[in-house]
Amino acid sequence: MPPVVAMAFFCACNSQGPAPSGMLQVVVASDPSVANELDHVDLQATQSGAVLLTVDEDVGPTGISLPASYEVRAAASNAAVAIHLVASHAGVAVLVRDAVTPVPSGVTVDVHLVLDSACLGSEEPRLDGGVASACADGLTCVQGACVSVVVPVGSLAGGSDASIATSDGSSTGRPDGASPNAACNGFDCFPSASGAMGSPLEGACTGSGTEACDGEPCGIQTRTCANGTWSDWGRCTRQGVCAPGDMQACGTNGVQTCGADCEWAAACGCPSGQTACTAGTCTTLASDVHDCGACGMDCALLPHVAGGSAACVAAVCTYACTSGYADCAGGGGGCTTSLASVSNCGGCGIPCSAASPVCAPAADASTGASNGGYACATGCTASAPTLCNGSCVNLQSSDANCGGCGKACASGVTCQAGVCVCTGASSEPCGNCGTETRTCNGDGSWSTWSACTGQGTCVPNATQTCDGNGSQTCTAACGWSSCTCNPGYTLCNGVCVNEAADDANCGGCGKACASGVTCQAGVC
């Protein structure tokens, strides 16, 4: 058994005298290698379904110290007491110990539950939400081996680690001949197979009772020790789907990483150097023109950026400006400065003075035509005599200032003689010979089309039957023509008849045969 941490016992027993006969003292201890891995213990002792002891305490500077001792008085001394210990760290169970032992008559039995590092990870969740031992039913982990939970009074059969002292605290020895021994770190030793006194686990199997499964991520297989001989390895359990650290593709350019539990992370992440932006798409912020330096920073959508010129370099937008604008602020925020303003006339930081207060379109020196730029001037020219918002314009032809400053024509409409002129027809056909109309707005844009009016009853050139033996044709005016009889029929009083066989029109309209006489070949 590993050395027990040398700390003072916490005892739940009565300090006024020795504990009464027929009791269990449950001693919880830990070896130095695992002391820092534990910060909480939960302990429960039950007998025949009745709870005899419940412990729920923190371990450490603000809690109890280990070893700690707890008194269990049996309700029915003939029934075995089941002891279940769960040690946790940061709220997660890391180690489980179990013991089952009867309560002897006339003596106090110390049942030592030592928490050792070889049994870290010996727990697994139960369906009811509790925590159980990863060993098979009836076994518990001791120094890495799954051994029997049963602790017979006066015996260490199966490799358990109970020790017994008399109720009055004297050193009268054990009924089975065992006695305290320094080689056993102060615990009772018991005869080995050779008859010599040895450690409590002498004769047990060497090596670990658990190991990782070959080729199965996070898989664990166990074996049990019986009479110094290991059983075969059990089936592999707890396998994951991936090896820790592995990565796989997900989403758009994303990756998932396999965690320590051998399961893929729920979230889809991005490779190193990339960031998840719109809809989880992974992108490189240093060079993505639509996410430049930050998600959503679209260089192509910055104000007055020339089409096709935007790029992202070292996480900063670069671009060319449209005519008449400049990026005087710098920093990649777009072309926000108008070069037609008196403070930035023709270029960044070029103000117009009192001598030439107007920022007007610049003209070519040889032709006098605008060169697309702006320059400070004393006034406007005859071709553009009106100053509007810092620019000289012609109100008769300026699409942005048609008939007055700021009166812009609709997109695609030109200014003619100071009026925004609509292009296209004001009416058009609809339905069956119908007509719909629209009107021109003041900015040169059309209103919506009116409802269709003046519609006819049919589509030109369409035909339909009439009077059973005739047909009608739809005219160009979308109305039905008069009924035309089929060959061999004559129109009589608006009805197509066969004069060769019609008794009422035999040989001509209105020529009726007498009663009892029939028309044959146009003759009664």
Short mmCIF file of C-alpha atoms in Angstrom, two decimals:
data_model
loop_
_atom_site.label_atom_id
_atom_site.label_comp_id
_atom_site.label_asym_id
_atom_site.label_seq_id
_atom_site.Cartn_x
_atom_site.Cartn_y
_atom_site.Cartn_z
CA MET A 1 0.00 0.00 0.00
CA PRO A 2 1.35 3.51 -0.87
CA PRO A 3 2.24 5.80 2.05
CA VAL A 4 -0.76 7.59 3.51
CA VAL A 5 -0.62 11.38 3.64
CA ALA A 6 0.45 12.25 7.14
CA MET A 7 -2.39 14.51 8.28
CA ALA A 8 -4.47 14.59 11.46
CA PHE A 9 -7.59 12.40 11.47
CA PHE A 10 -11.02 14.02 11.31
CA CYS A 11 -13.20 11.74 13.35
CA ALA A 12 -16.96 11.75 13.57
CA CYS A 13 -16.83 9.53 16.66
CA ASN A 14 -17.68 10.48 20.26
CA SER A 15 -14.67 12.11 21.91
CA GLN A 16 -15.98 11.38 25.43
CA GLY A 17 -14.80 7.76 25.38
CA PRO A 18 -14.10 4.72 23.22
CA ALA A 19 -16.55 3.87 20.49
CA PRO A 20 -19.19 1.30 21.45
CA SER A 21 -18.78 -2.33 20.46
CA GLY A 22 -19.98 -3.54 17.11
CA MET A 23 -19.05 -0.51 14.99
CA LEU A 24 -17.28 0.36 11.74
CA GLN A 25 -14.74 3.17 11.46
CA VAL A 26 -14.52 4.15 7.76
CA VAL A 27 -11.11 5.75 7.18
CA VAL A 28 -10.63 7.73 3.95
CA ALA A 29 -6.96 8.31 3.02
CA SER A 30 -4.93 9.24 -0.05
CA ASP A 31 -1.37 8.71 -1.18
CA PRO A 32 0.81 11.79 -1.90
CA SER A 33 0.73 11.29 -5.69
CA VAL A 34 -3.01 11.79 -5.86
CA ALA A 35 -3.58 14.35 -3.10
CA ASN A 36 -3.60 17.32 -5.51
CA GLU A 37 -6.00 15.54 -7.88
CA LEU A 38 -8.88 15.50 -5.35
CA ASP A 39 -10.92 18.33 -3.86
CA HIS A 40 -14.18 16.63 -2.80
CA VAL A 41 -15.41 13.31 -1.39
CA ASP A 42 -18.91 11.79 -1.31
CA LEU A 43 -19.35 8.79 1.00
CA GLN A 44 -22.43 6.71 1.75
CA ALA A 45 -22.90 3.63 3.94
CA THR A 46 -26.12 1.60 3.71
CA GLN A 47 -27.44 -1.56 5.37
CA SER A 48 -30.44 -3.45 4.00
CA GLY A 49 -31.48 -0.35 2.05
CA ALA A 50 -31.25 1.96 5.08
CA VAL A 51 -28.76 4.86 4.90
CA LEU A 52 -26.41 4.78 7.91
CA LEU A 53 -23.96 7.52 6.86
CA THR A 54 -23.81 10.28 4.24
CA VAL A 55 -20.70 12.46 3.72
CA ASP A 56 -20.51 15.37 1.22
CA GLU A 57 -17.37 17.43 1.97
CA ASP A 58 -14.62 19.41 0.26
CA VAL A 59 -11.01 18.35 0.75
CA GLY A 60 -8.19 20.84 1.20
CA PRO A 61 -7.50 24.20 2.86
CA THR A 62 -11.18 25.10 3.16
CA GLY A 63 -12.41 21.56 3.81
CA ILE A 64 -11.38 18.40 5.63
CA SER A 65 -7.91 16.88 5.72
CA LEU A 66 -7.14 13.30 4.76
CA PRO A 67 -7.03 10.78 6.39
CA ALA A 68 -10.51 11.33 7.85
CA SER A 69 -12.48 8.83 9.94
CA TYR A 70 -16.27 8.34 10.06
CA GLU A 71 -18.27 6.22 12.51
CA VAL A 72 -20.95 3.80 11.27
CA ARG A 73 -23.37 2.19 13.74
CA ALA A 74 -25.26 -0.72 12.26
CA ALA A 75 -29.04 -0.94 12.51
CA ALA A 76 -29.01 -4.71 12.04
CA SER A 77 -25.63 -6.15 12.98
CA ASN A 78 -26.17 -9.40 11.10
CA ALA A 79 -26.52 -7.65 7.71
CA ALA A 80 -23.55 -6.45 5.65
CA VAL A 81 -22.85 -2.74 5.28
CA ALA A 82 -22.18 -1.41 1.75
CA ILE A 83 -19.75 1.53 1.54
CA HIS A 84 -19.53 3.66 -1.65
CA LEU A 85 -16.87 6.41 -1.98
CA VAL A 86 -16.58 8.86 -4.91
CA ALA A 87 -13.64 11.31 -5.10
CA SER A 88 -13.93 14.32 -7.43
CA HIS A 89 -11.86 17.15 -8.85
CA ALA A 90 -13.44 20.40 -10.08
CA GLY A 91 -16.87 18.77 -10.02
CA VAL A 92 -15.85 15.72 -12.07
CA ALA A 93 -15.65 12.24 -10.54
CA VAL A 94 -12.14 10.77 -10.95
CA LEU A 95 -11.98 7.78 -8.58
CA VAL A 96 -14.39 5.27 -6.99
CA ARG A 97 -13.87 2.86 -4.08
CA ASP A 98 -16.38 0.31 -2.73
CA ALA A 99 -16.39 -2.07 0.23
CA VAL A 100 -18.92 -4.53 1.68
CA THR A 101 -18.37 -5.86 5.22
CA PRO A 102 -20.44 -7.10 8.18
CA VAL A 103 -20.30 -5.34 11.54
CA PRO A 104 -18.57 -7.66 14.06
CA SER A 105 -19.87 -8.14 17.56
CA GLY A 106 -17.79 -6.76 20.40
CA VAL A 107 -15.10 -5.04 18.32
CA THR A 108 -14.63 -1.87 16.25
CA VAL A 109 -13.48 -2.50 12.69
CA ASP A 110 -11.48 0.12 10.76
CA VAL A 111 -12.22 -0.13 7.02
CA HIS A 112 -9.52 1.79 5.15
CA LEU A 113 -10.39 3.17 1.73
CA VAL A 114 -7.13 4.41 0.21
CA LEU A 115 -7.34 6.68 -2.84
CA ASP A 116 -4.30 5.94 -5.01
CA SER A 117 -3.15 7.29 -8.39
CA ALA A 118 -3.23 3.88 -10.08
CA CYS A 119 -7.03 3.96 -9.82
CA LEU A 120 -7.60 7.41 -11.32
CA GLY A 121 -10.22 7.03 -14.03
CA SER A 122 -11.79 3.98 -12.35
CA GLU A 123 -15.27 5.54 -12.50
CA GLU A 124 -18.08 5.49 -15.03
CA PRO A 125 -21.57 7.08 -15.03
CA ARG A 126 -24.68 5.09 -14.09
CA LEU A 127 -28.03 5.28 -15.84
CA ASP A 128 -29.59 6.79 -12.70
CA GLY A 129 -27.14 9.71 -12.80
CA GLY A 130 -24.78 8.35 -10.15
CA VAL A 131 -21.18 7.14 -10.47
CA ALA A 132 -20.06 3.50 -10.32
CA SER A 133 -16.78 1.61 -10.52
CA ALA A 134 -15.45 0.78 -13.97
CA CYS A 135 -14.60 -2.68 -12.63
CA ALA A 136 -17.04 -5.52 -13.09
CA ASP A 137 -19.90 -6.00 -10.62
CA GLY A 138 -18.63 -7.01 -7.17
CA LEU A 139 -15.13 -5.59 -7.81
CA THR A 140 -13.40 -2.34 -6.92
CA CYS A 141 -10.08 -0.76 -7.96
CA VAL A 142 -7.12 -1.12 -5.55
CA GLN A 143 -3.66 -0.02 -6.79
CA GLY A 144 -4.74 -0.44 -10.40
CA ALA A 145 -6.30 -3.91 -9.94
CA CYS A 146 -9.96 -4.86 -9.80
CA VAL A 147 -10.44 -6.82 -6.58
CA SER A 148 -13.41 -8.04 -4.58
CA VAL A 149 -15.44 -5.43 -2.69
CA VAL A 150 -16.10 -7.96 0.12
CA VAL A 151 -14.03 -7.36 3.29
CA PRO A 152 -14.54 -10.32 5.67
CA VAL A 153 -13.98 -9.42 9.32
CA GLY A 154 -10.55 -10.65 10.41
CA SER A 155 -9.36 -11.28 6.84
CA LEU A 156 -7.96 -9.49 3.78
CA ALA A 157 -9.14 -12.08 1.31
CA GLY A 158 -9.22 -10.86 -2.23
CA GLY A 159 -6.63 -8.15 -1.63
CA SER A 160 -8.88 -5.72 0.31
CA ASP A 161 -7.32 -3.35 2.81
CA ALA A 162 -9.29 -3.50 6.05
CA SER A 163 -7.67 -3.47 9.49
CA ILE A 164 -9.26 -4.31 12.80
CA ALA A 165 -8.60 -2.96 16.29
CA THR A 166 -10.33 -3.87 19.52
CA SER A 167 -13.07 -1.57 20.75
CA ASP A 168 -11.06 -0.41 23.76
CA GLY A 169 -8.05 0.53 21.65
CA SER A 170 -5.70 -2.10 23.13
CA SER A 171 -3.18 -3.94 20.96
CA THR A 172 -4.44 -7.39 21.76
CA GLY A 173 -3.95 -8.64 18.24
CA ARG A 174 -6.31 -10.05 15.64
CA PRO A 175 -8.35 -13.25 15.89
CA ASP A 176 -6.58 -14.55 12.78
CA GLY A 177 -3.10 -13.88 14.18
CA ALA A 178 -2.44 -10.62 12.33
CA SER A 179 -0.75 -7.73 14.09
CA PRO A 180 0.34 -4.17 13.24
CA ASN A 181 3.64 -4.13 11.34
CA ALA A 182 5.90 -1.23 10.30
CA ALA A 183 6.38 -2.82 6.87
CA CYS A 184 2.68 -2.29 6.27
CA ASN A 185 2.82 1.47 7.03
CA GLY A 186 1.03 1.06 10.37
CA PHE A 187 -1.81 -1.06 8.99
CA ASP A 188 -2.44 -4.65 10.02
CA CYS A 189 -0.50 -7.23 8.03
CA PHE A 190 -1.73 -10.74 7.35
CA PRO A 191 0.09 -14.01 6.75
CA SER A 192 1.15 -14.62 3.15
CA ALA A 193 0.94 -18.02 1.48
CA SER A 194 4.31 -18.87 3.01
CA GLY A 195 3.12 -18.04 6.51
CA ALA A 196 5.36 -14.94 6.81
CA MET A 197 3.87 -11.55 7.63
CA GLY A 198 3.66 -9.33 4.54
CA SER A 199 1.90 -6.34 3.06
CA PRO A 200 -1.90 -6.27 2.75
CA LEU A 201 -1.64 -6.85 -1.02
CA GLU A 202 1.05 -9.53 -0.97
CA GLY A 203 0.18 -12.34 -3.31
CA ALA A 204 -2.01 -10.10 -5.52
CA CYS A 205 -1.38 -9.82 -9.25
CA THR A 206 1.24 -7.33 -10.42
CA GLY A 207 0.59 -4.75 -13.10
CA SER A 208 -2.51 -2.75 -13.89
CA GLY A 209 -6.05 -4.01 -14.10
CA THR A 210 -6.86 -1.53 -16.83
CA GLU A 211 -5.16 -0.48 -20.06
CA ALA A 212 -5.90 1.33 -23.28
CA CYS A 213 -7.26 -0.78 -26.13
CA ASP A 214 -4.92 -1.16 -29.08
CA GLY A 215 -6.13 0.92 -32.02
CA GLU A 216 -9.32 2.12 -30.28
CA PRO A 217 -9.27 5.85 -29.38
CA CYS A 218 -9.93 6.29 -25.66
CA GLY A 219 -10.92 2.62 -25.39
CA ILE A 220 -10.39 0.88 -22.02
CA GLN A 221 -10.22 -2.83 -21.27
CA THR A 222 -10.04 -4.39 -17.82
CA ARG A 223 -9.04 -7.66 -16.19
CA THR A 224 -9.54 -9.07 -12.70
CA CYS A 225 -7.21 -10.72 -10.24
CA ALA A 226 -8.21 -14.00 -8.62
CA ASN A 227 -5.82 -15.92 -6.37
CA GLY A 228 -2.82 -14.10 -7.81
CA THR A 229 -3.75 -14.79 -11.45
CA TRP A 230 -5.07 -12.28 -13.98
CA SER A 231 -8.16 -13.08 -15.99
CA ASP A 232 -8.29 -12.45 -19.76
CA TRP A 233 -8.79 -8.87 -20.85
CA GLY A 234 -12.44 -7.88 -21.03
CA ARG A 235 -14.11 -6.27 -24.00
CA CYS A 236 -13.07 -2.76 -24.99
CA THR A 237 -15.37 0.02 -23.71
CA ARG A 238 -15.57 3.82 -23.90
CA GLN A 239 -14.19 3.92 -27.46
CA GLY A 240 -14.39 7.28 -29.22
CA VAL A 241 -14.66 8.02 -32.94
CA CYS A 242 -11.33 9.80 -33.45
CA ALA A 243 -7.84 10.20 -32.02
CA PRO A 244 -7.17 13.32 -29.87
CA GLY A 245 -5.70 16.13 -31.98
CA ASP A 246 -6.99 14.78 -35.30
CA MET A 247 -8.82 17.26 -37.57
CA GLN A 248 -11.42 16.91 -40.31
CA ALA A 249 -13.07 19.32 -42.75
CA CYS A 250 -16.49 20.83 -41.99
CA GLY A 251 -18.63 23.72 -43.20
CA THR A 252 -16.95 26.05 -45.70
CA ASN A 253 -13.17 25.83 -45.23
CA GLY A 254 -13.75 24.86 -41.57
CA VAL A 255 -12.22 22.12 -39.42
CA GLN A 256 -13.30 20.06 -36.41
CA THR A 257 -10.74 18.95 -33.84
CA CYS A 258 -10.89 15.68 -31.92
CA GLY A 259 -10.90 16.31 -28.16
CA ALA A 260 -9.34 14.41 -25.28
CA ASP A 261 -12.55 12.35 -25.06
CA CYS A 262 -11.94 11.04 -28.60
CA GLU A 263 -15.08 12.76 -29.89
CA TRP A 264 -15.31 15.46 -32.57
CA ALA A 265 -15.85 18.93 -31.21
CA ALA A 266 -19.46 20.09 -31.65
CA ALA A 267 -18.43 23.43 -33.11
CA CYS A 268 -16.92 23.79 -36.58
CA GLY A 269 -13.77 25.88 -36.24
CA CYS A 270 -11.35 27.43 -38.67
CA PRO A 271 -7.77 26.48 -39.52
CA SER A 272 -4.96 28.49 -37.98
CA GLY A 273 -4.82 31.99 -39.48
CA GLN A 274 -8.48 31.99 -40.58
CA THR A 275 -11.64 33.43 -39.01
CA ALA A 276 -15.29 32.33 -39.25
CA CYS A 277 -17.37 35.12 -40.82
CA THR A 278 -20.74 35.11 -42.61
CA ALA A 279 -22.64 31.82 -42.14
CA GLY A 280 -19.58 30.19 -40.55
CA THR A 281 -17.42 30.62 -43.66
CA CYS A 282 -13.72 30.56 -42.79
CA THR A 283 -11.69 33.31 -44.43
CA THR A 284 -8.30 35.01 -44.22
CA LEU A 285 -8.94 38.54 -42.95
CA ALA A 286 -5.54 39.71 -44.19
CA SER A 287 -6.45 39.22 -47.87
CA ASP A 288 -10.22 38.71 -48.29
CA VAL A 289 -11.60 41.75 -50.16
CA HIS A 290 -15.08 41.13 -48.71
CA ASP A 291 -13.89 40.61 -45.10
CA CYS A 292 -10.75 42.76 -44.94
CA GLY A 293 -9.31 43.07 -41.44
CA ALA A 294 -12.70 42.28 -39.91
CA CYS A 295 -15.80 40.30 -40.83
CA GLY A 296 -18.12 42.38 -43.05
CA MET A 297 -15.49 44.95 -44.11
CA ASP A 298 -16.20 44.78 -47.85
CA CYS A 299 -13.67 46.91 -49.73
CA ALA A 300 -15.78 46.81 -52.91
CA LEU A 301 -18.73 48.48 -51.15
CA LEU A 302 -16.83 51.49 -49.76
CA PRO A 303 -18.08 54.89 -51.02
CA HIS A 304 -16.99 56.10 -54.46
CA VAL A 305 -14.60 53.19 -55.11
CA ALA A 306 -13.98 52.54 -58.79
CA GLY A 307 -15.39 49.22 -59.92
CA GLY A 308 -12.92 46.33 -60.03
CA SER A 309 -10.17 48.29 -58.27
CA ALA A 310 -10.75 47.08 -54.68
CA ALA A 311 -8.27 44.71 -53.02
CA CYS A 312 -7.25 43.72 -49.46
CA VAL A 313 -3.54 43.97 -48.59
CA ALA A 314 -2.27 43.20 -45.07
CA ALA A 315 -5.85 43.52 -43.72
CA VAL A 316 -6.28 47.05 -45.20
CA CYS A 317 -8.52 47.98 -48.17
CA THR A 318 -6.79 49.42 -51.24
CA TYR A 319 -8.65 50.90 -54.24
CA ALA A 320 -8.89 53.62 -56.88
CA CYS A 321 -11.43 56.45 -56.50
CA THR A 322 -14.10 57.45 -59.00
CA SER A 323 -13.67 60.76 -60.80
CA GLY A 324 -14.25 63.78 -58.56
CA TYR A 325 -13.57 61.95 -55.27
CA ALA A 326 -10.50 61.13 -53.18
CA ASP A 327 -9.52 59.26 -50.01
CA CYS A 328 -8.22 62.29 -48.11
CA ALA A 329 -8.75 60.63 -44.69
CA GLY A 330 -6.63 57.59 -45.60
CA GLY A 331 -6.83 54.35 -43.63
CA GLY A 332 -8.82 52.40 -46.20
CA GLY A 333 -12.26 53.88 -45.42
CA GLY A 334 -13.22 54.71 -49.01
CA CYS A 335 -13.27 57.84 -51.17
CA THR A 336 -15.32 60.10 -48.93
CA THR A 337 -13.96 63.53 -49.98
CA SER A 338 -15.53 65.46 -52.91
CA LEU A 339 -12.89 67.31 -54.93
CA ALA A 340 -15.57 69.84 -55.96
CA SER A 341 -15.62 71.37 -52.46
CA VAL A 342 -13.95 74.70 -51.68
CA SER A 343 -11.86 73.01 -48.94
CA ASN A 344 -10.53 70.25 -51.20
CA CYS A 345 -10.83 71.79 -54.67
CA GLY A 346 -9.24 69.48 -57.22
CA GLY A 347 -7.20 67.65 -54.57
CA CYS A 348 -6.93 66.84 -50.87
CA GLY A 349 -6.19 69.89 -48.72
CA ILE A 350 -6.46 72.50 -51.54
CA PRO A 351 -8.76 75.30 -50.26
CA CYS A 352 -10.09 78.13 -52.43
CA SER A 353 -9.08 81.66 -51.36
CA ALA A 354 -11.10 84.86 -51.21
CA ALA A 355 -9.63 85.93 -54.54
CA SER A 356 -10.96 82.79 -56.27
CA PRO A 357 -13.75 81.50 -54.02
CA VAL A 358 -15.44 79.16 -56.47
CA CYS A 359 -14.46 75.49 -56.99
CA ALA A 360 -15.47 74.99 -60.60
CA PRO A 361 -14.92 72.28 -63.21
CA ALA A 362 -11.44 72.67 -64.69
CA ALA A 363 -11.14 73.25 -68.44
CA ASP A 364 -8.53 72.12 -70.93
CA ALA A 365 -6.28 75.10 -71.78
CA SER A 366 -6.39 74.47 -75.54
CA THR A 367 -10.01 73.45 -76.08
CA GLY A 368 -11.79 75.02 -73.14
CA ALA A 369 -13.68 71.75 -72.54
CA SER A 370 -13.92 70.22 -69.05
CA ASN A 371 -11.05 67.89 -68.24
CA GLY A 372 -12.97 66.12 -65.47
CA GLY A 373 -11.16 67.92 -62.68
CA TYR A 374 -11.88 70.95 -60.49
CA ALA A 375 -10.01 74.19 -59.78
CA CYS A 376 -10.55 77.37 -57.80
CA ALA A 377 -12.03 80.23 -59.91
CA THR A 378 -13.32 83.76 -59.49
CA GLY A 379 -16.69 82.79 -60.98
CA CYS A 380 -18.51 80.48 -63.35
CA THR A 381 -18.16 80.42 -67.16
CA ALA A 382 -20.85 81.27 -69.70
CA SER A 383 -21.32 77.58 -70.56
CA ALA A 384 -21.92 76.75 -66.88
CA PRO A 385 -23.04 80.00 -65.30
CA THR A 386 -24.74 78.77 -62.11
CA LEU A 387 -22.89 77.75 -58.91
CA CYS A 388 -24.58 74.71 -57.26
CA ASN A 389 -22.99 73.17 -54.18
CA GLY A 390 -19.55 74.43 -55.14
CA SER A 391 -19.77 73.45 -58.82
CA CYS A 392 -20.60 75.60 -61.84
CA VAL A 393 -23.46 74.02 -63.81
CA ASN A 394 -25.89 74.73 -66.66
CA LEU A 395 -29.41 74.40 -65.28
CA GLN A 396 -30.72 73.82 -68.82
CA SER A 397 -28.74 70.61 -69.35
CA SER A 398 -27.43 69.41 -65.97
CA ASP A 399 -29.07 66.08 -65.12
CA ALA A 400 -28.27 66.67 -61.44
CA ASN A 401 -29.51 70.26 -61.45
CA CYS A 402 -32.27 70.36 -64.08
CA GLY A 403 -34.06 73.73 -63.84
CA GLY A 404 -32.63 74.37 -60.37
CA CYS A 405 -29.82 73.35 -58.00
CA GLY A 406 -30.31 69.85 -56.67
CA LYS A 407 -33.26 69.00 -58.96
CA ALA A 408 -31.95 65.69 -60.29
CA CYS A 409 -33.54 63.75 -63.10
CA ALA A 410 -34.32 60.08 -62.55
CA SER A 411 -31.69 57.52 -63.52
CA GLY A 412 -31.26 57.30 -67.27
CA VAL A 413 -33.30 60.46 -67.95
CA THR A 414 -31.73 63.54 -69.51
CA CYS A 415 -32.33 67.22 -68.84
CA GLN A 416 -33.56 69.14 -71.88
CA ALA A 417 -34.22 72.91 -71.72
CA GLY A 418 -34.34 72.73 -67.93
CA VAL A 419 -36.90 69.90 -67.88
CA CYS A 420 -36.38 66.21 -67.18
CA VAL A 421 -37.78 64.53 -70.27
CA CYS A 422 -39.29 61.08 -70.13
CA THR A 423 -38.43 58.73 -72.98
CA GLY A 424 -40.72 56.10 -74.44
CA ALA A 425 -44.49 55.95 -75.18
CA SER A 426 -47.17 57.14 -72.79
CA SER A 427 -49.61 54.41 -73.87
CA GLU A 428 -49.50 50.79 -75.05
CA PRO A 429 -51.96 48.02 -75.99
CA CYS A 430 -53.12 45.49 -73.43
CA GLY A 431 -55.57 42.61 -73.21
CA ASN A 432 -58.02 42.20 -76.19
CA CYS A 433 -57.60 45.49 -78.07
CA GLY A 434 -57.38 47.40 -74.75
CA THR A 435 -55.12 50.33 -73.84
CA GLU A 436 -53.08 51.27 -70.71
CA THR A 437 -51.45 54.66 -70.09
CA ARG A 438 -48.81 56.35 -67.89
CA THR A 439 -47.78 59.94 -67.11
CA CYS A 440 -44.39 61.65 -66.88
CA ASN A 441 -43.33 62.85 -63.41
CA GLY A 442 -41.43 66.06 -62.82
CA ASP A 443 -38.09 64.26 -62.40
CA GLY A 444 -38.45 62.53 -65.74
CA SER A 445 -39.64 59.23 -64.34
CA TRP A 446 -42.82 57.49 -65.48
CA SER A 447 -45.78 56.69 -63.27
CA THR A 448 -47.01 53.10 -63.13
CA TRP A 449 -49.25 51.85 -65.94
CA SER A 450 -52.97 52.44 -65.49
CA ALA A 451 -55.60 49.71 -65.58
CA CYS A 452 -56.35 48.22 -69.01
CA THR A 453 -59.46 49.78 -70.64
CA GLY A 454 -61.49 49.37 -73.90
CA GLN A 455 -60.98 45.61 -74.11
CA GLY A 456 -62.98 43.48 -76.63
CA THR A 457 -64.53 40.02 -76.18
CA CYS A 458 -62.11 37.86 -78.18
CA VAL A 459 -58.66 37.51 -79.68
CA PRO A 460 -58.46 38.56 -83.38
CA ASN A 461 -58.80 35.63 -85.89
CA ALA A 462 -60.12 33.27 -83.22
CA THR A 463 -63.20 31.16 -84.33
CA GLN A 464 -66.18 29.52 -82.62
CA THR A 465 -69.30 27.51 -83.69
CA CYS A 466 -72.75 29.10 -83.90
CA ASP A 467 -76.31 27.78 -84.42
CA GLY A 468 -74.94 24.25 -84.53
CA ASN A 469 -74.12 24.36 -88.27
CA GLY A 470 -72.20 27.66 -88.63
CA SER A 471 -69.10 29.50 -87.40
CA GLN A 472 -67.98 32.99 -86.28
CA THR A 473 -64.56 34.71 -86.61
CA CYS A 474 -63.10 37.34 -84.19
CA THR A 475 -62.44 40.61 -86.03
CA ALA A 476 -59.44 42.93 -85.72
CA ALA A 477 -61.57 45.01 -83.35
CA CYS A 478 -61.74 41.99 -80.96
CA GLY A 479 -65.48 41.37 -81.62
CA TRP A 480 -67.31 38.32 -83.07
CA SER A 481 -68.51 38.48 -86.71
CA SER A 482 -72.02 37.40 -87.79
CA CYS A 483 -72.72 33.68 -88.07
CA THR A 484 -71.70 32.08 -91.42
CA CYS A 485 -73.44 28.80 -92.32
CA ASN A 486 -71.51 25.74 -93.30
CA PRO A 487 -71.68 24.55 -97.00
CA GLY A 488 -75.14 23.05 -97.78
CA TYR A 489 -76.89 25.25 -95.17
CA THR A 490 -78.76 28.55 -95.57
CA LEU A 491 -79.27 31.26 -92.97
CA CYS A 492 -82.99 31.61 -92.39
CA ASN A 493 -84.16 34.02 -89.71
CA GLY A 494 -80.73 33.78 -88.05
CA VAL A 495 -80.65 29.96 -88.09
CA CYS A 496 -78.63 27.73 -90.46
CA VAL A 497 -81.01 25.23 -92.14
CA ASN A 498 -80.76 22.54 -94.85
CA GLU A 499 -83.37 23.61 -97.49
CA ALA A 500 -83.14 20.18 -99.12
CA ALA A 501 -84.56 18.38 -96.07
CA ASP A 502 -86.02 21.00 -93.68
CA ASP A 503 -89.84 20.62 -93.56
CA ALA A 504 -90.19 24.27 -92.44
CA ASN A 505 -87.86 25.65 -95.10
CA CYS A 506 -88.20 23.22 -98.02
CA GLY A 507 -86.51 24.68 -101.11
CA GLY A 508 -86.37 28.19 -99.56
CA CYS A 509 -86.70 30.16 -96.37
CA GLY A 510 -90.27 29.98 -94.99
CA LYS A 511 -91.54 27.34 -97.51
CA ALA A 512 -93.16 24.87 -95.11
CA CYS A 513 -94.61 21.47 -96.12
CA ALA A 514 -98.20 20.60 -95.18
CA SER A 515 -98.91 18.40 -92.20
CA GLY A 516 -97.98 14.83 -92.88
CA VAL A 517 -95.73 15.79 -95.81
CA THR A 518 -91.92 15.67 -95.73
CA CYS A 519 -89.28 17.64 -97.59
CA GLN A 520 -87.15 15.62 -99.97
CA ALA A 521 -84.50 17.16 -102.28
CA GLY A 522 -86.02 20.60 -101.65
CA VAL A 523 -89.58 19.50 -102.59
CA CYS A 524 -92.50 18.70 -100.27
#
